[in-house]
RNA sequence: GCGCCCGUAGCUCAGUGGAUAGAGCGCUUGCCUCCGGAGCAAGAGGUCGCAGGUUCGAAUCCUGCCGGGCGUACCA
């Protein structure tokens, strides 16, 4: 910048720029800038060198590289690191004024947690730790989904099909409830699922459509009245979606289904002689068309539960009735809810303990329903909300006078009077600012809810609650599997518990192979540190706006850019210090006498890296991005490994030995502190 | 349609307007009589999606395209 200004001024002064266009001037200036910059850099370097404050001053490519005196830097920096010990990297509390509440790990009762929740927990814990370390007044909070449709569904399914079957052990009842929830979802979505399959076959399979006439005639033989059959025929031959409400006879599908199966089997076993159609599927398809084998497999899967078909609409009615039992607070139902809720909470607390999530506040959805209804009432009387088609909504764009659709319209209560997520969040968000006096309220929630949170903020602002502008949504992208997006409907989401168990088992096996001399107790502990650390690191070492592709194979690999690499560097440093018999106090007392007359490049690189933790922590906290810290600890571990291979420590002679031992001691402290902020433990051996 | 996000090595990803764009995995080749080989060194592998613009300077900022993901009134 300086150089270009100088060049331009010089050229202007000499009159070379006269009569040239702006573009020509730029080109001329640009051509001469690099050369001039180097000349300027050399001049400046000479001047700086003369001050004698730097060990070396070099001008390279128009840049000036300064070197400090290594021994001075080493004494100051290592003294600071070893003196602060566990506080190195931490700013004094109160460095940043104001209280920030970080809400994360919004787990549900009555429903199992999956790998997607893992990202939330890991992110929430790390953001909280980093915020604290950076000197913000930090309040971690969780918000448990202990009421809502999923709970009602689960309890309906429990009472209807599983009452009295609960396992004896209290510890496994939460998981058991989660399975019941999954069953309820499968039951209630059965018609949708079956029709989705049938509609897809109709779209993709010409042979099926051609055969439908014959199939329906077969069906007609068993059931002469044929209005429903005519409807089915119409849908299929016109390739329209089937609406179950138009089928008067719920048993019809049960009788039709085996015929569908027969047709699909025939198609599988007699491949079309000339398939002139493209095998790549239809233009509107969701991916490539299913193969004949896949169709048969899917048909069989659905066929196992075909007796569910006639009952689904009744079940839906029952779930609605169950919702009403909650709304009227029927004592027996409330008691059932309390009991089962506690079963789940026991396991949620275990998950939180394991992943290092602690909270100063626990919020429950069930506790903010009433406050939410009050807010809805207020919004209606103030004219901010209105009833549209029987539904209380806020037409946000209209109220803000926006021409373009931006915040859309948000329903704030169901038309039957039951509460929505939004009902409760309106109340809770207010509460955070008013009752807890926070200055910033952070939601750590999946990015798919970003419009939702914008709506909450705008509605609160419309109601005159201006602090809502200080609520921030820390969104993160979801976790997908190599096989495709996680969907609880498809049931392909690995459960949090299963992932945890698999990784721990793998960690234990690796340790046994790499370090067979460890005793069983230590091995179990280290397996836990390494396994959980590996999970956390993979969840954090990716920017929030990137989808994490969760490959179970890769998550189980402990090589390369992963937590174990960093933990290994830490254990290695510990072992060197142990061999040297150097305690932290010893190291501290020797720092002042460090000499580095001929520092190796690896030693200087390590010093440089060590000095950067405090700055990285501040940046990670300000932007709520633990990624900066995962990158930092990895770089530090890598720098340390370079140093380790290039600079023998124990076999060197004093004064080099003292300097290197101090570097090792400081690296150990810094690695441990950095990992701790990420919620990852640093084993002393592994 | 509108809005948000993504596009960097075969794959998974870093990259604070600045120097020759970097890691890991995978592939090729070396290094344990030497502080712990979960490691280190070397090699191959790039039109930073495309096209304009701003700037002395753009992977980075702006605009427009292309490709993908997500969201868009009674799910959470």
XYZ file of C-alpha atoms (C1' of nucleotides) in Angstrom:
762
model
C 0.000 0.000 0.000
C 2.752 2.310 1.018
C 4.812 1.339 -2.012
C 2.032 1.976 -4.505
C 1.363 5.414 -3.022
C 5.052 6.238 -3.236
C 5.324 5.010 -6.804
C 2.276 6.977 -7.870
C 3.533 10.148 -6.196
C 6.947 9.790 -7.795
C 5.547 9.204 -11.243
C 3.165 12.121 -10.885
C 6.007 14.378 -9.770
C 8.121 13.425 -12.775
C 5.217 14.095 -15.088
C 5.072 10.536 -16.485
C 1.376 10.234 -15.787
C 0.237 13.097 -17.930
C -2.264 12.243 -20.598
C -2.712 8.667 -19.403
C -6.105 7.112 -18.594
C -6.885 5.934 -15.103
C -6.407 2.365 -16.185
C -3.031 3.036 -17.765
C -1.879 4.802 -14.631
C -2.881 1.842 -12.568
C -1.029 -0.546 -14.802
C 2.130 1.528 -14.712
C 1.979 1.900 -10.944
C 1.287 -1.775 -10.494
C 4.288 -2.755 -12.624
C 6.699 -0.792 -10.523
C 5.216 -1.429 -7.112
C 6.795 -4.771 -6.259
C 10.278 -3.586 -7.069
C 9.824 -0.313 -5.239
C 8.323 -2.095 -2.240
C 11.444 -4.197 -1.886
C 13.652 -1.116 -2.098
C 11.548 0.626 0.542
C 11.575 -2.459 2.728
C 15.366 -2.511 2.580
C 15.581 1.137 3.588
C 13.207 0.604 6.495
C 14.996 -2.572 7.516
C 18.280 -0.696 7.724
C 16.720 1.902 9.980
C 15.074 -0.666 12.214
C 18.273 -2.690 12.435
C 20.084 0.354 13.712
C 17.836 0.488 16.789
C 19.357 -2.778 17.972
C 16.039 -3.967 19.427
C 15.781 -6.988 17.201
C 18.027 -9.978 16.766
C 17.733 -9.768 13.000
C 15.935 -7.660 10.430
C 15.487 -8.839 6.860
C 13.730 -7.391 3.841
C 12.112 -10.068 1.656
C 9.752 -9.504 -1.298
C 8.749 -6.121 0.007
C 8.115 -7.440 3.495
C 10.201 -6.871 6.583
C 10.909 -9.865 8.739
C 11.877 -9.075 12.312
C 13.454 -11.502 14.730
C 13.539 -11.020 18.444
C 16.300 -12.220 20.666
C 15.353 -15.820 21.345
C 16.585 -16.075 24.899
C 14.717 -12.949 26.032
C 11.488 -14.113 24.438
C 11.924 -17.600 25.833
C 12.471 -16.372 29.381
C 9.429 -14.058 29.262
C 7.055 -16.410 27.492
C 7.959 -19.658 29.235
C 7.918 -17.842 32.551
C 4.414 -16.662 31.817
C 3.161 -20.074 30.678
C 4.644 -22.018 33.573
C 3.723 -19.347 36.085
C 0.080 -19.246 35.015
C -0.058 -23.042 34.583
C -3.753 -23.935 34.314
C -4.661 -20.303 33.747
C -2.413 -19.859 30.700
C -4.633 -18.824 27.809
C -7.313 -17.604 30.199
C -8.075 -13.920 30.487
C -8.992 -12.577 33.932
C -12.716 -13.002 34.572
C -14.464 -9.749 33.929
C -12.261 -8.936 30.952
C -15.479 -8.559 28.999
C -18.358 -6.888 30.811
C -21.843 -8.329 30.697
C -23.417 -11.734 31.110
C -23.878 -14.145 28.268
C -26.244 -17.087 28.546
C -25.482 -20.005 26.248
C -28.392 -22.368 25.752
C -27.439 -25.711 24.279
C -28.012 -29.471 24.511
C -31.774 -29.160 24.227
C -32.342 -32.893 24.550
C -35.751 -34.503 24.695
C -37.152 -36.855 27.263
C -39.116 -39.849 25.950
C -36.925 -39.968 22.834
C -33.404 -41.249 22.145
C -30.575 -38.853 21.261
C -28.697 -39.446 17.985
C -25.386 -38.287 16.491
C -26.922 -34.973 15.453
C -27.382 -34.111 19.135
C -23.741 -34.951 19.681
C -22.655 -31.992 17.594
C -24.847 -29.727 19.676
C -23.489 -30.953 22.992
C -19.852 -30.789 21.904
C -20.283 -27.341 20.397
C -22.195 -26.017 23.396
C -19.627 -27.285 25.883
C -16.699 -25.889 23.903
C -18.323 -22.498 23.296
C -19.118 -22.249 26.991
C -15.597 -23.168 28.110
C -13.985 -20.814 25.614
C -16.301 -17.962 26.558
C -15.406 -18.456 30.212
C -11.694 -18.648 29.456
C -11.865 -15.463 27.417
C -13.204 -13.641 30.451
C -16.929 -13.336 29.708
C -19.495 -13.816 32.456
C -20.908 -17.055 31.121
C -24.081 -18.910 32.068
C -24.544 -22.273 30.355
C -28.172 -23.342 30.207
C -30.101 -26.275 28.833
C -33.704 -26.479 27.781
C -35.195 -29.921 28.074
C -38.007 -30.968 25.750
C -40.061 -32.743 28.375
C -43.430 -32.006 26.760
C -44.744 -31.711 23.237
C -46.039 -33.983 20.558
C -43.206 -36.502 20.907
C -43.946 -37.016 24.597
C -47.677 -37.393 24.041
C -47.061 -39.874 21.223
C -44.700 -41.887 23.348
C -47.089 -42.046 26.284
C -50.003 -42.945 24.022
C -47.997 -45.834 22.589
C -46.884 -46.913 26.046
C -50.404 -47.036 27.476
C -51.926 -48.576 24.375
C -49.369 -51.299 23.682
C -46.741 -51.613 26.417
C -48.179 -50.775 29.841
C -46.582 -52.926 32.497
C -43.702 -54.096 30.298
C -41.054 -51.685 31.529
C -37.628 -53.144 32.332
C -36.708 -53.681 35.945
C -33.515 -51.659 35.903
C -34.138 -47.924 36.254
C -31.018 -47.157 34.259
C -32.318 -48.615 31.005
C -35.849 -47.268 31.161
C -34.990 -44.094 29.307
C -33.664 -46.017 26.325
C -36.695 -48.270 26.490
C -38.989 -45.238 26.322
C -37.021 -43.998 23.356
C -37.745 -47.245 21.536
C -41.427 -46.815 22.301
C -41.325 -43.331 20.846
C -39.725 -44.718 17.688
C -42.482 -47.311 17.496
C -45.170 -44.671 17.884
C -43.664 -42.662 15.056
C -43.552 -45.757 12.856
C -47.173 -46.576 13.610
C -48.499 -43.084 13.033
C -46.566 -42.515 9.822
C -47.307 -45.949 8.398
C -49.890 -44.847 5.830
C -47.703 -41.999 4.661
C -44.738 -44.275 4.307
C -46.638 -46.946 2.418
C -48.188 -44.416 0.077
C -44.837 -42.754 -0.541
C -43.540 -46.106 -1.712
C -46.592 -46.859 -3.795
C -46.524 -43.434 -5.422
C -42.882 -43.876 -6.244
C -43.511 -47.212 -7.875
C -46.303 -45.636 -9.888
C -43.954 -42.915 -11.070
C -41.037 -45.154 -11.908
C -42.429 -48.499 -12.936
C -44.235 -48.626 -16.270
C -44.852 -52.345 -16.062
C -46.636 -51.825 -12.772
C -48.882 -49.149 -14.207
C -49.697 -51.344 -17.179
C -50.568 -54.217 -14.870
C -52.767 -52.181 -12.544
C -55.939 -52.882 -14.505
C -55.481 -56.613 -14.177
C -54.542 -56.276 -10.477
C -57.611 -54.279 -9.651
C -59.822 -56.764 -11.480
C -58.359 -59.431 -9.236
C -59.149 -57.298 -6.242
C -62.613 -56.577 -7.538
C -63.371 -60.311 -7.597
C -62.961 -60.465 -3.833
C -64.979 -57.322 -3.263
C -67.620 -56.459 -5.805
C -68.455 -52.863 -4.764
C -65.892 -50.897 -6.622
C -65.908 -47.143 -5.963
C -62.656 -47.293 -4.079
C -61.158 -49.503 -6.732
C -62.138 -47.047 -9.403
C -60.461 -44.302 -7.415
C -57.263 -46.330 -7.102
C -57.316 -47.088 -10.806
C -57.757 -43.421 -11.620
C -54.831 -42.417 -9.445
C -52.479 -44.987 -10.868
C -53.228 -44.659 -14.527
C -53.054 -40.856 -14.306
C -50.024 -41.120 -12.021
C -51.656 -39.044 -9.309
C -50.923 -39.356 -5.616
C -53.352 -41.448 -3.594
C -55.271 -39.766 -0.798
C -56.168 -42.300 1.920
C -59.125 -40.168 3.014
C -60.778 -40.910 -0.359
C -60.665 -44.641 0.323
C -63.904 -45.371 2.152
C -62.944 -48.935 3.054
C -59.854 -49.120 5.253
C -59.516 -52.861 4.603
C -59.124 -52.344 0.877
C -55.382 -51.655 1.070
C -54.874 -54.754 3.210
C -56.364 -56.885 0.455
C -54.675 -54.959 -2.337
C -51.186 -55.181 -0.843
C -50.524 -58.923 -1.455
C -51.521 -58.428 -5.083
C -49.028 -55.576 -5.365
C -46.387 -57.899 -3.939
C -47.131 -60.608 -6.464
C -46.834 -58.157 -9.320
C -43.485 -56.840 -8.031
C -42.183 -60.403 -7.692
C -43.222 -61.210 -11.228
C -41.431 -58.097 -12.464
C -38.296 -59.050 -10.584
C -38.213 -62.619 -11.876
C -39.061 -61.839 -15.493
C -36.848 -58.978 -16.564
C -38.235 -56.909 -19.395
C -36.777 -58.293 -22.669
C -36.155 -54.897 -24.177
C -35.780 -52.031 -21.764
C -35.650 -49.017 -24.003
C -36.206 -46.567 -21.192
C -33.332 -44.850 -19.491
C -32.340 -46.634 -16.302
C -31.480 -43.291 -14.686
C -34.975 -42.773 -13.300
C -37.657 -40.254 -13.953
C -36.919 -36.527 -14.065
C -38.781 -35.752 -10.832
C -37.356 -38.731 -9.005
C -35.588 -38.617 -5.653
C -32.344 -40.053 -6.898
C -32.084 -43.017 -9.222
C -35.088 -45.274 -9.679
C -35.415 -48.277 -7.393
C -34.361 -51.614 -8.778
C -36.796 -54.510 -8.919
C -34.993 -56.107 -5.969
C -35.273 -52.961 -3.894
C -38.978 -52.708 -4.627
C -39.579 -56.239 -3.448
C -37.517 -55.656 -0.307
C -39.380 -52.459 0.533
C -42.706 -54.145 -0.155
C -41.809 -56.980 2.247
C -40.775 -54.573 4.951
C -44.080 -52.723 4.710
C -45.997 -55.975 4.387
C -44.908 -57.097 7.851
C -47.016 -54.319 9.313
C -49.852 -54.186 6.802
C -52.328 -54.903 9.595
C -51.483 -51.432 10.930
C -53.060 -49.777 7.902
C -56.735 -49.791 8.973
C -55.928 -48.423 12.428
C -53.804 -45.399 11.687
C -56.594 -42.837 11.601
C -58.026 -44.173 14.864
C -54.571 -43.929 16.448
C -54.300 -40.332 15.351
C -57.587 -39.612 17.111
C -56.289 -41.319 20.234
C -53.130 -39.216 20.226
C -55.267 -36.076 20.003
C -57.334 -37.307 22.946
C -54.139 -37.970 24.885
C -53.058 -34.395 24.191
C -56.294 -33.218 25.773
C -55.608 -35.285 28.897
C -52.393 -33.285 29.263
C -54.131 -29.991 28.595
C -56.752 -30.679 31.259
C -54.009 -31.903 33.599
C -55.742 -35.208 34.310
C -54.048 -36.363 37.545
C -53.342 -39.957 36.506
C -51.855 -38.785 33.232
C -49.711 -36.106 34.843
C -48.396 -38.719 37.242
C -47.504 -41.042 34.373
C -45.748 -38.145 32.675
C -43.744 -37.311 35.814
C -42.638 -40.898 36.321
C -41.572 -41.531 32.749
C -39.962 -38.105 32.489
C -37.692 -38.982 35.385
C -36.716 -42.260 33.688
C -35.406 -40.247 30.769
C -33.811 -37.526 32.866
C -31.635 -40.066 34.666
C -30.070 -40.963 31.338
C -29.835 -37.379 30.124
C -27.816 -36.462 33.216
C -25.468 -39.363 32.474
C -24.938 -38.078 28.941
C -24.256 -34.567 30.216
C -21.783 -35.873 32.797
C -19.975 -37.936 30.234
C -19.593 -35.073 27.770
C -18.713 -32.488 30.381
C -21.875 -30.417 30.063
C -22.718 -28.540 33.233
C -25.443 -25.943 33.497
C -26.161 -23.070 35.804
C -29.775 -23.129 34.625
C -32.074 -25.967 33.636
C -35.163 -24.924 31.687
C -38.024 -27.266 30.889
C -40.575 -26.799 28.169
C -43.287 -27.940 30.533
C -42.519 -25.022 32.842
C -42.915 -22.223 30.308
C -46.185 -23.236 28.662
C -48.335 -20.970 30.838
C -46.067 -17.946 30.505
C -46.158 -18.545 26.755
C -49.933 -18.463 26.666
C -49.876 -15.150 28.531
C -47.592 -13.648 25.920
C -49.877 -14.852 23.154
C -52.810 -13.231 24.942
C -50.887 -9.956 25.252
C -49.818 -10.032 21.622
C -53.434 -10.515 20.588
C -54.749 -7.623 22.723
C -51.941 -5.350 21.533
C -52.948 -6.134 17.979
C -49.549 -7.516 17.061
C -50.982 -10.992 16.686
C -54.279 -11.821 15.014
C -56.466 -14.832 14.388
C -56.107 -16.060 10.840
C -58.080 -19.091 9.734
C -58.673 -19.927 13.375
C -54.958 -19.752 14.180
C -53.186 -17.129 16.301
C -50.401 -15.773 14.113
C -48.130 -12.779 13.792
C -47.879 -11.452 10.239
C -44.380 -10.190 10.774
C -43.610 -8.719 7.358
C -46.896 -6.833 7.371
C -46.285 -5.415 10.859
C -42.780 -4.330 9.935
C -44.042 -2.828 6.697
C -41.784 -4.980 4.562
C -42.643 -5.293 0.898
C -40.616 -8.405 0.193
C -41.405 -11.580 2.119
C -38.679 -11.878 4.716
C -39.938 -13.157 8.035
C -43.213 -14.565 6.709
C -45.999 -15.310 9.150
C -45.513 -17.225 12.367
C -48.172 -19.244 14.192
C -47.769 -18.758 17.919
C -50.360 -21.167 19.307
C -52.173 -24.180 17.832
C -55.792 -23.612 16.882
C -56.838 -26.125 19.537
C -55.087 -24.030 22.170
C -52.090 -26.343 22.748
C -48.678 -24.698 22.771
C -46.093 -24.663 20.027
C -42.338 -24.470 20.403
C -42.670 -20.810 19.499
C -45.178 -20.180 22.280
C -42.631 -21.338 24.811
C -39.566 -19.699 23.284
C -41.248 -16.300 23.280
C -41.684 -16.616 27.032
C -38.315 -18.143 27.796
C -36.343 -15.609 25.777
C -37.999 -12.771 27.669
C -37.304 -14.527 30.931
C -33.583 -14.808 30.196
C -33.224 -11.050 29.874
C -35.729 -9.986 32.527
C -35.338 -12.592 35.284
C -31.711 -13.568 34.713
C -30.420 -10.177 33.628
C -28.293 -11.469 30.787
C -26.914 -9.101 28.169
C -26.588 -11.671 25.415
C -28.581 -14.857 24.974
C -27.132 -17.464 22.633
C -29.099 -20.347 21.176
C -26.948 -23.229 20.027
C -29.391 -24.868 17.656
C -29.356 -26.543 14.244
C -29.163 -23.994 11.384
C -32.488 -25.179 9.997
C -34.120 -23.127 12.717
C -32.537 -19.836 11.720
C -35.694 -18.341 10.213
C -37.576 -19.518 13.275
C -35.249 -17.613 15.636
C -35.327 -14.516 13.455
C -39.101 -14.644 13.793
C -38.947 -14.970 17.577
C -36.606 -11.994 17.798
C -38.748 -9.830 15.509
C -41.974 -10.638 17.336
C -40.428 -9.711 20.670
C -39.102 -6.503 19.175
C -42.545 -5.705 17.784
C -43.946 -6.098 21.267
C -41.527 -3.432 22.459
C -38.948 -5.794 23.937
C -35.857 -4.298 22.398
C -33.332 -6.474 24.208
C -34.420 -9.294 21.921
C -31.926 -7.855 19.446
C -29.196 -9.207 21.736
C -30.316 -12.774 21.239
C -28.125 -14.617 18.780
C -28.678 -17.896 17.040
C -25.481 -19.899 16.789
C -26.540 -22.231 14.022
C -24.613 -25.239 12.899
C -25.197 -27.543 9.979
C -26.521 -31.008 10.546
C -24.707 -34.321 10.535
C -25.158 -36.662 7.598
C -24.121 -40.231 6.997
C -22.311 -41.597 3.953
C -25.611 -43.292 3.107
C -27.493 -39.991 3.098
C -29.169 -37.519 5.411
C -30.109 -38.601 8.876
C -33.799 -39.080 9.166
C -35.535 -40.375 12.240
C -38.350 -41.497 9.982
C -36.035 -43.807 8.087
C -34.560 -44.852 11.396
C -31.025 -44.682 9.986
C -29.632 -42.255 12.544
C -26.957 -43.883 14.679
C -27.971 -43.416 18.280
C -25.657 -41.367 20.434
C -25.254 -44.261 22.821
C -24.291 -46.683 20.032
C -21.694 -44.325 18.585
C -20.237 -43.787 22.024
C -19.993 -47.510 22.728
C -18.439 -48.309 19.365
C -15.783 -45.611 19.691
C -14.911 -46.623 23.256
C -14.540 -50.235 22.272
C -12.315 -49.311 19.369
C -10.195 -47.021 21.566
C -9.688 -49.818 24.053
C -8.553 -52.207 21.307
C -6.079 -49.680 19.888
C -4.544 -49.034 23.293
C -4.184 -52.725 23.957
C -2.324 -53.054 20.662
C -0.101 -49.966 21.006
C 0.608 -50.076 24.692
C 0.009 -53.582 26.063
C 1.774 -52.896 29.334
C -0.930 -50.580 30.666
C -2.939 -52.093 33.487
C -6.638 -52.689 32.932
C -7.810 -49.774 35.045
C -5.584 -47.222 33.334
C -6.483 -48.639 29.962
C -10.190 -48.189 30.630
C -9.624 -44.611 31.716
C -7.420 -43.767 28.761
C -9.831 -45.467 26.359
C -12.515 -43.158 27.646
C -10.315 -40.063 27.339
C -9.206 -40.968 23.831
C -12.592 -42.194 22.598
C -14.655 -39.270 23.851
C -11.881 -36.890 22.806
C -11.941 -38.298 19.279
C -15.700 -37.803 19.011
C -15.518 -34.253 20.329
C -12.654 -33.290 18.079
C -14.361 -34.493 14.906
C -17.496 -32.619 15.912
C -15.582 -29.374 16.554
C -12.881 -29.400 13.886
C -15.301 -28.388 11.186
C -16.774 -24.988 10.624
C -20.349 -24.585 11.884
C -21.723 -23.815 8.454
C -20.378 -27.042 6.992
C -22.350 -30.247 6.993
C -20.469 -32.938 8.901
C -20.264 -36.162 7.032
C -20.189 -38.648 9.840
C -18.420 -41.747 8.635
C -18.354 -44.255 11.486
C -15.216 -45.793 9.984
C -13.390 -42.483 9.936
C -14.607 -41.517 13.399
C -13.001 -44.712 14.642
C -9.679 -43.918 13.010
C -7.196 -42.439 15.436
C -4.534 -41.445 12.922
C -3.629 -38.085 11.523
C -5.562 -34.897 12.162
C -7.563 -36.046 15.171
C -7.644 -35.741 18.942
C -5.368 -38.731 19.655
C -2.548 -37.108 17.688
C -2.689 -34.134 20.040
C -3.164 -36.257 23.126
C -0.203 -38.341 22.051
C 2.011 -35.272 21.828
C 0.916 -34.375 25.345
C 1.668 -37.851 26.687
C 5.032 -37.728 24.953
C 5.878 -34.424 26.643
C 4.819 -35.860 29.987
C 7.108 -38.841 29.524
C 10.118 -36.664 28.745
C 9.515 -34.580 31.864
C 9.112 -37.741 33.893
C 12.436 -39.108 32.648
C 14.108 -35.829 33.471
C 12.549 -35.828 36.912
C 11.464 -32.267 36.314
C 8.518 -30.965 38.313
C 6.596 -27.843 37.409
C 8.259 -25.956 40.250
C 11.709 -27.036 39.029
C 10.849 -25.841 35.563
C 9.632 -22.490 36.883
C 12.758 -21.884 38.895
C 14.998 -22.546 35.923
C 13.212 -20.310 33.450
C 15.136 -17.165 34.356
C 18.440 -18.812 33.491
C 17.462 -19.981 30.022
C 20.031 -19.357 27.316
C 19.521 -19.844 23.620
C 22.660 -18.733 21.880
C 22.048 -20.742 18.705
C 18.328 -21.502 18.627
C 17.200 -24.219 16.239
C 14.366 -23.279 13.835
C 12.161 -25.896 15.531
C 12.725 -24.254 18.903
C 11.780 -20.845 17.571
C 8.712 -22.228 15.829
C 7.585 -23.812 19.080
C 8.067 -20.560 21.003
C 6.043 -18.722 18.394
C 3.237 -21.273 18.533
C 3.120 -21.325 22.331
C 2.651 -17.577 22.475
C -0.497 -17.649 20.385
C -2.977 -19.397 22.681
C -4.400 -16.300 24.419
C -5.121 -14.560 21.123
C -6.720 -17.653 19.638
C -8.978 -17.991 22.686
C -10.182 -14.404 22.340
C -10.935 -14.812 18.666
C -12.703 -18.159 19.175
C -14.826 -16.659 21.955
C -15.770 -13.505 20.073
C -16.941 -15.495 17.066
C -18.260 -18.537 18.975
C -15.983 -20.714 16.863
C -14.142 -23.528 18.648
C -12.695 -24.417 15.245
C -9.927 -21.878 15.762
C -8.887 -23.735 18.871
C -9.009 -27.215 17.334
C -6.748 -25.935 14.574
C -4.463 -24.326 17.103
C -3.907 -27.389 19.304
C -3.273 -29.471 16.211
C -0.706 -27.010 14.899
C 0.956 -26.868 18.293
C 1.136 -30.661 18.516
C 2.608 -30.781 15.015
C 5.174 -28.110 15.840
C 6.070 -29.998 18.974
C 6.549 -33.245 17.047
C 8.870 -31.453 14.629
C 10.834 -30.146 17.585
C 10.882 -33.581 19.196
C 12.378 -35.215 16.145
C 14.902 -32.460 15.443
C 16.029 -31.548 18.957
C 17.029 -34.252 21.418
C 16.138 -33.098 24.919
C 17.399 -35.582 27.475
C 20.617 -36.268 25.596
C 21.522 -32.634 25.110
C 23.964 -30.754 27.355
C 23.235 -27.746 29.488
C 22.409 -24.958 28.875
C 20.553 -26.299 25.833
C 18.967 -29.037 27.905
C 17.388 -26.608 30.364
C 15.965 -24.510 27.578
C 14.498 -27.535 25.805
C 13.051 -29.000 28.973
C 11.358 -25.681 29.670
C 9.905 -25.730 26.172
C 8.577 -29.245 26.752
C 7.056 -28.245 30.091
C 5.368 -25.207 28.546
C 4.076 -27.243 25.607
C 2.540 -29.747 27.964
C 0.726 -26.974 29.846
C -0.481 -25.285 26.663
C -1.704 -28.470 24.995
C -3.548 -29.495 28.128
C -5.199 -26.092 28.543
C -6.242 -25.864 24.914
C -7.729 -29.345 24.943
C -9.501 -28.610 28.218
C -11.315 -25.675 26.659
C -12.545 -28.021 23.951
C -13.760 -30.370 26.637
C -11.076 -32.916 25.799
C -8.872 -34.515 28.458
C -5.126 -34.864 28.066
C -3.852 -38.282 29.231
C -0.349 -38.422 30.734
C 0.139 -41.813 29.134
C -1.763 -43.656 26.443
C -40.736 -17.826 -6.363
C -38.112 -15.742 -2.216
C -34.362 -16.287 1.779
C -29.936 -18.552 4.177
C -25.608 -21.725 3.504
C -21.935 -24.496 0.667
C -18.524 -25.208 -3.901
C -10.338 -25.221 -2.563
C -5.881 -31.884 -4.321
C -9.017 -38.548 -5.910
C -11.773 -38.222 -0.685
C -12.623 -35.310 4.136
C -11.427 -30.405 5.249
C -8.165 -25.746 6.930
C -6.983 -20.906 5.099
C -7.414 -13.164 9.903
C -7.301 -8.606 1.858
C -0.741 -9.818 1.582
C 4.953 -13.693 0.368
C 5.630 -19.931 -3.595
C -2.789 -21.731 -1.488
C -1.957 -25.838 3.166
C -3.246 -30.371 6.464
C -5.241 -35.359 7.109
C -6.907 -39.871 4.576
C -5.537 -42.751 0.313
C -1.120 -43.745 -3.184
C 4.705 -44.110 -3.931
C 9.484 -44.141 -1.142
C 12.688 -43.729 3.057
C 13.456 -43.506 8.936
C 13.011 -47.651 15.319
C 21.220 -50.522 18.524
C 18.735 -43.254 19.022
C 13.908 -39.102 24.893
C 7.139 -43.531 23.148
C 6.658 -45.084 15.263
C -0.894 -43.035 17.631
C 5.384 -40.389 15.050
C 8.969 -38.023 11.297
C 11.038 -36.998 6.228
C 10.412 -37.008 0.847
C 7.275 -37.591 -3.787
C 2.980 -37.451 -6.951
C -1.665 -34.801 -6.838
C -4.723 -27.524 -7.783
C -7.942 -23.280 -14.202
C -9.445 -22.147 -5.311
C -17.297 -23.771 -9.596
C -17.655 -19.871 -13.983
C -17.601 -14.643 -15.603
C -17.147 -9.658 -14.461
C -15.931 -5.739 -10.741
C -13.366 -3.152 -6.327
C -7.978 -3.011 -4.877
C -1.027 -1.722 -5.536
C -2.636 -6.844 -4.297
C -8.605 -11.387 -4.156
C -9.477 -18.412 -2.478
C -10.953 -14.198 0.841
C -14.886 -8.233 -0.480
C -19.117 -6.834 -4.344
C -22.477 -8.241 -8.653
C -24.338 -11.887 -11.983
C -24.525 -16.901 -13.554
C -23.891 -22.562 -12.817
C -24.168 -26.729 -9.449
C -25.680 -28.791 -4.494
C -28.043 -28.476 0.580
C -31.604 -26.304 3.907
C -35.805 -23.233 5.117
C -40.402 -20.951 3.651
C -48.378 -20.563 8.806
C -50.700 -24.876 13.473
C -42.926 -30.267 13.409
C -39.289 -29.378 16.975
